[in-house]
């Protein structure tokens, strides 16, 4: 199977909506969400996957308001159904990791926002900086945001000491360096982040 990485669709979009949209390029064998607003769409044929990139980038899924970004998956064949192993993508429950999965890209670490801030609030705050490839919480008040380019990440750093909509406190934004520790995978199963044991839903480990 060959997969494409899709992001930018509206939060709340269903698997059926994604599948229906991408079947215009060929037979979809699997849709695997990578958190809200992002998914891996797998095709049996590489030609179909490349057709999806060429014809469906910057199109809008039915019922959505935002267009989607579509790229060939650079992580190779998806390993999402396994429970162990070393982590790239997936919803597996175990594994070791160094950093987190998903397509490569510069990332920033954001700290200091109000507890209870949602993924959608964070995404909307940084969305104008560029193409967000992945957003991963490391516990209450801390999140890593991965962008497609260093220039986009630099724009995000410029938001240091800004305030996310609905928050009272300002945030600290810095370029992030990847850690290399071990940890148990959580919901998204990509192992520990930066060292130490993982501590919850997102399997990110202590930072």
C-alpha atoms as an extended CHARMM CRD file, in Angstrom:
* protein
*
       207  EXT
         1         1  UNK       CA              0.0000000000        0.0000000000        0.0000000000  PROA      1               0.0000000000
         2         2  UNK       CA              0.9940000000        3.6090000000       -0.6300000000  PROA      2               0.0000000000
         3         3  UNK       CA             -0.3370000000        6.3840000000        1.5780000000  PROA      3               0.0000000000
         4         4  UNK       CA             -0.8300000000       10.1230000000        1.3240000000  PROA      4               0.0000000000
         5         5  UNK       CA             -0.7630000000       12.4790000000        4.2960000000  PROA      5               0.0000000000
         6         6  UNK       CA             -3.7780000000       14.7800000000        4.4630000000  PROA      6               0.0000000000
         7         7  UNK       CA             -4.2900000000       17.6960000000        6.8130000000  PROA      7               0.0000000000
         8         8  UNK       CA             -6.2640000000       20.8940000000        7.1220000000  PROA      8               0.0000000000
         9         9  UNK       CA             -9.7960000000       19.5210000000        7.0220000000  PROA      9               0.0000000000
        10        10  UNK       CA            -12.3530000000       20.7190000000        9.5490000000  PROA      10              0.0000000000
        11        11  UNK       CA            -12.3640000000       19.1840000000       13.0180000000  PROA      11              0.0000000000
        12        12  UNK       CA            -15.2590000000       16.7580000000       13.2820000000  PROA      12              0.0000000000
        13        13  UNK       CA            -14.8620000000       15.4780000000        9.7160000000  PROA      13              0.0000000000
        14        14  UNK       CA            -15.7030000000       11.7710000000        9.6340000000  PROA      14              0.0000000000
        15        15  UNK       CA            -13.7820000000        8.8730000000        8.1580000000  PROA      15              0.0000000000
        16        16  UNK       CA            -16.5740000000        8.3560000000        5.6160000000  PROA      16              0.0000000000
        17        17  UNK       CA            -16.2710000000       11.9780000000        4.4390000000  PROA      17              0.0000000000
        18        18  UNK       CA            -12.5020000000       11.6230000000        3.9700000000  PROA      18              0.0000000000
        19        19  UNK       CA            -12.8280000000        8.2470000000        2.2490000000  PROA      19              0.0000000000
        20        20  UNK       CA            -15.5350000000        9.4760000000       -0.1320000000  PROA      20              0.0000000000
        21        21  UNK       CA            -13.4750000000       12.5360000000       -1.0960000000  PROA      21              0.0000000000
        22        22  UNK       CA            -10.2970000000       10.5790000000       -1.8050000000  PROA      22              0.0000000000
        23        23  UNK       CA            -11.9410000000        7.7000000000       -3.6540000000  PROA      23              0.0000000000
        24        24  UNK       CA            -12.2120000000       10.0300000000       -6.6280000000  PROA      24              0.0000000000
        25        25  UNK       CA             -8.4790000000        9.3190000000       -7.1390000000  PROA      25              0.0000000000
        26        26  UNK       CA             -8.7280000000        5.5560000000       -6.7470000000  PROA      26              0.0000000000
        27        27  UNK       CA             -9.7540000000        2.7720000000       -4.3970000000  PROA      27              0.0000000000
        28        28  UNK       CA             -9.0050000000        3.7280000000       -0.7810000000  PROA      28              0.0000000000
        29        29  UNK       CA             -7.8890000000        0.7480000000        1.2980000000  PROA      29              0.0000000000
        30        30  UNK       CA             -7.6780000000        2.5240000000        4.6510000000  PROA      30              0.0000000000
        31        31  UNK       CA             -8.1570000000        5.8900000000        6.3570000000  PROA      31              0.0000000000
        32        32  UNK       CA             -6.2500000000        6.3900000000        9.6060000000  PROA      32              0.0000000000
        33        33  UNK       CA             -6.6800000000        9.6060000000       11.5560000000  PROA      33              0.0000000000
        34        34  UNK       CA             -3.5660000000       11.3140000000       13.0110000000  PROA      34              0.0000000000
        35        35  UNK       CA             -5.4670000000       13.4150000000       15.5390000000  PROA      35              0.0000000000
        36        36  UNK       CA             -8.0160000000       16.0440000000       14.5760000000  PROA      36              0.0000000000
        37        37  UNK       CA             -7.6340000000       17.5900000000       11.1480000000  PROA      37              0.0000000000
        38        38  UNK       CA             -5.0920000000       15.0970000000        9.7740000000  PROA      38              0.0000000000
        39        39  UNK       CA             -5.1640000000       11.5690000000        8.3650000000  PROA      39              0.0000000000
        40        40  UNK       CA             -3.2500000000        8.9760000000        6.3860000000  PROA      40              0.0000000000
        41        41  UNK       CA             -5.1590000000        7.7450000000        3.3460000000  PROA      41              0.0000000000
        42        42  UNK       CA             -3.8400000000        4.4700000000        1.9310000000  PROA      42              0.0000000000
        43        43  UNK       CA             -4.2230000000        3.2290000000       -1.6440000000  PROA      43              0.0000000000
        44        44  UNK       CA             -3.3960000000       -0.1780000000       -3.1100000000  PROA      44              0.0000000000
        45        45  UNK       CA             -1.7000000000        1.5700000000       -6.0280000000  PROA      45              0.0000000000
        46        46  UNK       CA              1.0630000000        4.1700000000       -5.9720000000  PROA      46              0.0000000000
        47        47  UNK       CA             -0.4360000000        5.6610000000       -9.1310000000  PROA      47              0.0000000000
        48        48  UNK       CA             -3.7020000000        6.2750000000       -7.2680000000  PROA      48              0.0000000000
        49        49  UNK       CA             -1.8320000000        7.9170000000       -4.4040000000  PROA      49              0.0000000000
        50        50  UNK       CA              0.0320000000       10.2280000000       -6.7710000000  PROA      50              0.0000000000
        51        51  UNK       CA             -3.2350000000       11.0320000000       -8.5160000000  PROA      51              0.0000000000
        52        52  UNK       CA             -4.6830000000       12.0580000000       -5.1360000000  PROA      52              0.0000000000
        53        53  UNK       CA             -1.7580000000       14.4420000000       -4.5980000000  PROA      53              0.0000000000
        54        54  UNK       CA             -2.0720000000       15.9890000000       -8.0450000000  PROA      54              0.0000000000
        55        55  UNK       CA             -5.8640000000       16.2960000000       -8.1820000000  PROA      55              0.0000000000
        56        56  UNK       CA             -7.0570000000       16.7050000000       -4.5860000000  PROA      56              0.0000000000
        57        57  UNK       CA             -4.5170000000       19.1020000000       -3.0120000000  PROA      57              0.0000000000
        58        58  UNK       CA             -6.2520000000       22.3570000000       -2.0540000000  PROA      58              0.0000000000
        59        59  UNK       CA             -9.7220000000       20.9040000000       -2.5960000000  PROA      59              0.0000000000
        60        60  UNK       CA            -12.4860000000       20.9530000000        0.0020000000  PROA      60              0.0000000000
        61        61  UNK       CA            -14.0990000000       17.8640000000        1.4920000000  PROA      61              0.0000000000
        62        62  UNK       CA            -17.8920000000       17.9130000000        1.2480000000  PROA      62              0.0000000000
        63        63  UNK       CA            -19.3360000000       19.7300000000        4.2580000000  PROA      63              0.0000000000
        64        64  UNK       CA            -16.0210000000       21.4480000000        5.0940000000  PROA      64              0.0000000000
        65        65  UNK       CA            -14.9890000000       25.0810000000        4.8860000000  PROA      65              0.0000000000
        66        66  UNK       CA            -11.2070000000       24.6740000000        4.6410000000  PROA      66              0.0000000000
        67        67  UNK       CA             -9.2090000000       23.1020000000        1.8390000000  PROA      67              0.0000000000
        68        68  UNK       CA             -6.9150000000       20.1410000000        2.4480000000  PROA      68              0.0000000000
        69        69  UNK       CA             -3.1760000000       19.7430000000        1.9720000000  PROA      69              0.0000000000
        70        70  UNK       CA             -2.1930000000       16.4380000000        0.3680000000  PROA      70              0.0000000000
        71        71  UNK       CA              1.3380000000       14.9990000000        0.1880000000  PROA      71              0.0000000000
        72        72  UNK       CA              2.8990000000       11.6150000000       -0.3820000000  PROA      72              0.0000000000
        73        73  UNK       CA              3.5280000000        9.9590000000        2.9700000000  PROA      73              0.0000000000
        74        74  UNK       CA              7.2640000000       10.1290000000        3.6090000000  PROA      74              0.0000000000
        75        75  UNK       CA              7.1510000000        7.6270000000        6.4590000000  PROA      75              0.0000000000
        76        76  UNK       CA              6.7890000000        4.5890000000        4.2240000000  PROA      76              0.0000000000
        77        77  UNK       CA              4.1240000000        1.9160000000        4.6450000000  PROA      77              0.0000000000
        78        78  UNK       CA              1.8550000000        2.5420000000        7.5920000000  PROA      78              0.0000000000
        79        79  UNK       CA              2.3570000000        0.3560000000       10.6600000000  PROA      79              0.0000000000
        80        80  UNK       CA             -0.7250000000        1.5070000000       12.4850000000  PROA      80              0.0000000000
        81        81  UNK       CA             -2.3560000000       -1.8050000000       13.3170000000  PROA      81              0.0000000000
        82        82  UNK       CA              0.4770000000       -3.2720000000       15.3390000000  PROA      82              0.0000000000
        83        83  UNK       CA              0.6350000000       -3.0770000000       19.1130000000  PROA      83              0.0000000000
        84        84  UNK       CA              4.4020000000       -2.8870000000       19.4360000000  PROA      84              0.0000000000
        85        85  UNK       CA              7.4780000000       -1.9050000000       17.5370000000  PROA      85              0.0000000000
        86        86  UNK       CA              9.2330000000        1.3420000000       16.8580000000  PROA      86              0.0000000000
        87        87  UNK       CA              6.9790000000        4.2520000000       16.1700000000  PROA      87              0.0000000000
        88        88  UNK       CA              6.2300000000        6.2640000000       13.1050000000  PROA      88              0.0000000000
        89        89  UNK       CA              2.4880000000        6.6940000000       12.7620000000  PROA      89              0.0000000000
        90        90  UNK       CA             -0.3770000000        4.7570000000       14.1270000000  PROA      90              0.0000000000
        91        91  UNK       CA             -2.8030000000        3.8630000000       16.8350000000  PROA      91              0.0000000000
        92        92  UNK       CA             -0.7450000000        1.0350000000       18.2730000000  PROA      92              0.0000000000
        93        93  UNK       CA             -0.5100000000        0.7610000000       22.0340000000  PROA      93              0.0000000000
        94        94  UNK       CA              3.1460000000        0.0610000000       22.6320000000  PROA      94              0.0000000000
        95        95  UNK       CA              6.5390000000        0.8140000000       21.2490000000  PROA      95              0.0000000000
        96        96  UNK       CA              9.5770000000        2.9490000000       21.7160000000  PROA      96              0.0000000000
        97        97  UNK       CA             10.1940000000        6.2920000000       20.1660000000  PROA      97              0.0000000000
        98        98  UNK       CA             12.5970000000        9.1550000000       19.8590000000  PROA      98              0.0000000000
        99        99  UNK       CA             10.6240000000       12.2620000000       19.1280000000  PROA      99              0.0000000000
       100       100  UNK       CA              7.1780000000       11.7320000000       17.6330000000  PROA      100             0.0000000000
       101       101  UNK       CA              5.8540000000       10.3370000000       14.4020000000  PROA      101             0.0000000000
       102       102  UNK       CA              4.4400000000       11.9690000000       11.3230000000  PROA      102             0.0000000000
       103       103  UNK       CA              6.0390000000       13.6580000000        8.3720000000  PROA      103             0.0000000000
       104       104  UNK       CA              9.3360000000       15.4260000000        9.0520000000  PROA      104             0.0000000000
       105       105  UNK       CA              9.2490000000       19.1380000000        9.6970000000  PROA      105             0.0000000000
       106       106  UNK       CA             10.5080000000       21.8720000000       12.0230000000  PROA      106             0.0000000000
       107       107  UNK       CA              8.5770000000       22.1230000000       15.2480000000  PROA      107             0.0000000000
       108       108  UNK       CA              8.0020000000       24.5260000000       18.0970000000  PROA      108             0.0000000000
       109       109  UNK       CA              7.1180000000       23.8690000000       21.6980000000  PROA      109             0.0000000000
       110       110  UNK       CA              4.3810000000       25.9930000000       23.2140000000  PROA      110             0.0000000000
       111       111  UNK       CA              3.9780000000       26.3830000000       26.9750000000  PROA      111             0.0000000000
       112       112  UNK       CA              1.8870000000       28.3700000000       29.3870000000  PROA      112             0.0000000000
       113       113  UNK       CA             -1.6080000000       28.3280000000       27.9050000000  PROA      113             0.0000000000
       114       114  UNK       CA             -4.5890000000       27.8280000000       30.2040000000  PROA      114             0.0000000000
       115       115  UNK       CA             -5.4100000000       24.2970000000       31.3080000000  PROA      115             0.0000000000
       116       116  UNK       CA             -8.4220000000       23.0650000000       29.3940000000  PROA      116             0.0000000000
       117       117  UNK       CA             -7.3550000000       24.7510000000       26.1530000000  PROA      117             0.0000000000
       118       118  UNK       CA             -8.4480000000       22.5320000000       23.2640000000  PROA      118             0.0000000000
       119       119  UNK       CA             -6.4860000000       21.2550000000       20.2810000000  PROA      119             0.0000000000
       120       120  UNK       CA             -8.7330000000       23.3170000000       18.0290000000  PROA      120             0.0000000000
       121       121  UNK       CA             -7.9290000000       26.5480000000       19.9380000000  PROA      121             0.0000000000
       122       122  UNK       CA             -4.1870000000       25.9090000000       19.6020000000  PROA      122             0.0000000000
       123       123  UNK       CA             -4.5220000000       24.9510000000       15.9250000000  PROA      123             0.0000000000
       124       124  UNK       CA             -6.4970000000       28.1020000000       15.1190000000  PROA      124             0.0000000000
       125       125  UNK       CA             -3.9290000000       30.2880000000       16.9040000000  PROA      125             0.0000000000
       126       126  UNK       CA             -1.0260000000       28.9620000000       14.8020000000  PROA      126             0.0000000000
       127       127  UNK       CA             -2.8330000000       28.0860000000       11.5650000000  PROA      127             0.0000000000
       128       128  UNK       CA             -1.9860000000       31.3860000000        9.8330000000  PROA      128             0.0000000000
       129       129  UNK       CA              1.7500000000       30.7020000000       10.3130000000  PROA      129             0.0000000000
       130       130  UNK       CA              1.7270000000       27.9860000000        7.6680000000  PROA      130             0.0000000000
       131       131  UNK       CA              0.9740000000       24.3210000000        7.0960000000  PROA      131             0.0000000000
       132       132  UNK       CA              0.6410000000       22.4530000000       10.3900000000  PROA      132             0.0000000000
       133       133  UNK       CA              1.6620000000       18.8210000000        9.9450000000  PROA      133             0.0000000000
       134       134  UNK       CA              1.0290000000       17.6700000000       13.4890000000  PROA      134             0.0000000000
       135       135  UNK       CA             -0.0290000000       18.9850000000       16.8630000000  PROA      135             0.0000000000
       136       136  UNK       CA              0.7340000000       16.9520000000       19.9710000000  PROA      136             0.0000000000
       137       137  UNK       CA             -0.0520000000       17.7100000000       23.6090000000  PROA      137             0.0000000000
       138       138  UNK       CA              2.6150000000       16.8180000000       26.1750000000  PROA      138             0.0000000000
       139       139  UNK       CA              0.3120000000       17.3110000000       29.1440000000  PROA      139             0.0000000000
       140       140  UNK       CA             -1.7260000000       20.2360000000       30.4040000000  PROA      140             0.0000000000
       141       141  UNK       CA             -0.3730000000       23.5720000000       29.1990000000  PROA      141             0.0000000000
       142       142  UNK       CA              2.3020000000       22.2330000000       26.8010000000  PROA      142             0.0000000000
       143       143  UNK       CA              2.0920000000       21.2390000000       23.1490000000  PROA      143             0.0000000000
       144       144  UNK       CA              4.4450000000       20.6220000000       20.2220000000  PROA      144             0.0000000000
       145       145  UNK       CA              3.3970000000       22.0520000000       16.8600000000  PROA      145             0.0000000000
       146       146  UNK       CA              5.1240000000       20.6920000000       13.7500000000  PROA      146             0.0000000000
       147       147  UNK       CA              5.2260000000       22.7710000000       10.5510000000  PROA      147             0.0000000000
       148       148  UNK       CA              6.1340000000       22.0180000000        6.9410000000  PROA      148             0.0000000000
       149       149  UNK       CA              9.0750000000       24.4410000000        6.8730000000  PROA      149             0.0000000000
       150       150  UNK       CA             11.4720000000       26.2670000000        9.1590000000  PROA      150             0.0000000000
       151       151  UNK       CA             10.1750000000       29.6150000000        7.8860000000  PROA      151             0.0000000000
       152       152  UNK       CA              6.6870000000       28.6980000000        9.0440000000  PROA      152             0.0000000000
       153       153  UNK       CA              8.0040000000       27.5870000000       12.4230000000  PROA      153             0.0000000000
       154       154  UNK       CA              9.8110000000       30.9450000000       12.6940000000  PROA      154             0.0000000000
       155       155  UNK       CA              6.5020000000       32.7260000000       12.2160000000  PROA      155             0.0000000000
       156       156  UNK       CA              5.1040000000       30.6600000000       15.0660000000  PROA      156             0.0000000000
       157       157  UNK       CA              8.0010000000       31.6860000000       17.3110000000  PROA      157             0.0000000000
       158       158  UNK       CA              7.0220000000       35.2990000000       16.5960000000  PROA      158             0.0000000000
       159       159  UNK       CA              3.8220000000       34.5420000000       18.5220000000  PROA      159             0.0000000000
       160       160  UNK       CA              5.8120000000       34.2590000000       21.7400000000  PROA      160             0.0000000000
       161       161  UNK       CA              3.9920000000       36.1160000000       24.5440000000  PROA      161             0.0000000000
       162       162  UNK       CA              0.7350000000       36.1900000000       22.5990000000  PROA      162             0.0000000000
       163       163  UNK       CA             -2.5440000000       34.9080000000       24.0410000000  PROA      163             0.0000000000
       164       164  UNK       CA             -4.6330000000       32.0920000000       22.5800000000  PROA      164             0.0000000000
       165       165  UNK       CA             -8.2520000000       33.0670000000       22.0440000000  PROA      165             0.0000000000
       166       166  UNK       CA            -10.2510000000       32.3870000000       25.2030000000  PROA      166             0.0000000000
       167       167  UNK       CA             -7.1380000000       32.2710000000       27.4120000000  PROA      167             0.0000000000
       168       168  UNK       CA             -5.9860000000       34.6580000000       30.1120000000  PROA      168             0.0000000000
       169       169  UNK       CA             -2.2720000000       33.8480000000       30.1560000000  PROA      169             0.0000000000
       170       170  UNK       CA              0.2560000000       34.4970000000       27.4080000000  PROA      170             0.0000000000
       171       171  UNK       CA              2.2370000000       31.6420000000       25.8770000000  PROA      171             0.0000000000
       172       172  UNK       CA              5.9440000000       30.9410000000       25.4940000000  PROA      172             0.0000000000
       173       173  UNK       CA              6.9580000000       29.6820000000       22.0410000000  PROA      173             0.0000000000
       174       174  UNK       CA             10.4300000000       28.3130000000       21.2400000000  PROA      174             0.0000000000
       175       175  UNK       CA             12.0210000000       26.1400000000       18.5830000000  PROA      175             0.0000000000
       176       176  UNK       CA             11.9300000000       22.5640000000       19.8140000000  PROA      176             0.0000000000
       177       177  UNK       CA             14.7670000000       20.0270000000       19.8670000000  PROA      177             0.0000000000
       178       178  UNK       CA             13.8010000000       16.3800000000       19.5700000000  PROA      178             0.0000000000
       179       179  UNK       CA             14.4180000000       14.1250000000       22.5360000000  PROA      179             0.0000000000
       180       180  UNK       CA             15.4650000000       10.5130000000       22.3520000000  PROA      180             0.0000000000
       181       181  UNK       CA             14.0790000000        8.7410000000       25.3740000000  PROA      181             0.0000000000
       182       182  UNK       CA             11.9450000000        5.6610000000       25.6770000000  PROA      182             0.0000000000
       183       183  UNK       CA              8.3580000000        5.6200000000       26.7330000000  PROA      183             0.0000000000
       184       184  UNK       CA              5.0830000000        3.7780000000       26.4660000000  PROA      184             0.0000000000
       185       185  UNK       CA              2.8740000000        4.7780000000       23.5760000000  PROA      185             0.0000000000
       186       186  UNK       CA             -0.4330000000        6.3380000000       24.4620000000  PROA      186             0.0000000000
       187       187  UNK       CA             -3.4670000000        6.7920000000       22.2570000000  PROA      187             0.0000000000
       188       188  UNK       CA             -1.3980000000        7.7330000000       19.2210000000  PROA      188             0.0000000000
       189       189  UNK       CA              1.3530000000        5.2540000000       20.0830000000  PROA      189             0.0000000000
       190       190  UNK       CA              4.5290000000        7.0590000000       19.1080000000  PROA      190             0.0000000000
       191       191  UNK       CA              6.5170000000        6.4110000000       22.2180000000  PROA      191             0.0000000000
       192       192  UNK       CA              8.2270000000        8.7180000000       24.6460000000  PROA      192             0.0000000000
       193       193  UNK       CA              9.1940000000       12.2690000000       23.9430000000  PROA      193             0.0000000000
       194       194  UNK       CA             12.4840000000       13.5480000000       25.2320000000  PROA      194             0.0000000000
       195       195  UNK       CA             12.9630000000       10.9380000000       27.9160000000  PROA      195             0.0000000000
       196       196  UNK       CA             10.9940000000        9.4730000000       30.7950000000  PROA      196             0.0000000000
       197       197  UNK       CA              7.7860000000        7.5290000000       30.9230000000  PROA      197             0.0000000000
       198       198  UNK       CA              4.7160000000        8.5630000000       29.0920000000  PROA      198             0.0000000000
       199       199  UNK       CA              1.9330000000       10.0760000000       31.0720000000  PROA      199             0.0000000000
       200       200  UNK       CA             -1.3990000000        9.8990000000       29.3450000000  PROA      200             0.0000000000
       201       201  UNK       CA             -3.6710000000       10.0320000000       26.3630000000  PROA      201             0.0000000000
       202       202  UNK       CA             -1.1440000000       11.2450000000       23.8160000000  PROA      202             0.0000000000
       203       203  UNK       CA              1.7370000000        8.9500000000       24.8640000000  PROA      203             0.0000000000
       204       204  UNK       CA              4.1900000000       11.8030000000       24.8920000000  PROA      204             0.0000000000
       205       205  UNK       CA              6.1550000000       11.1180000000       28.0430000000  PROA      205             0.0000000000
       206       206  UNK       CA              7.4430000000       13.6910000000       30.4620000000  PROA      206             0.0000000000
       207       207  UNK       CA              9.1160000000       16.6030000000       28.7640000000  PROA      207             0.0000000000
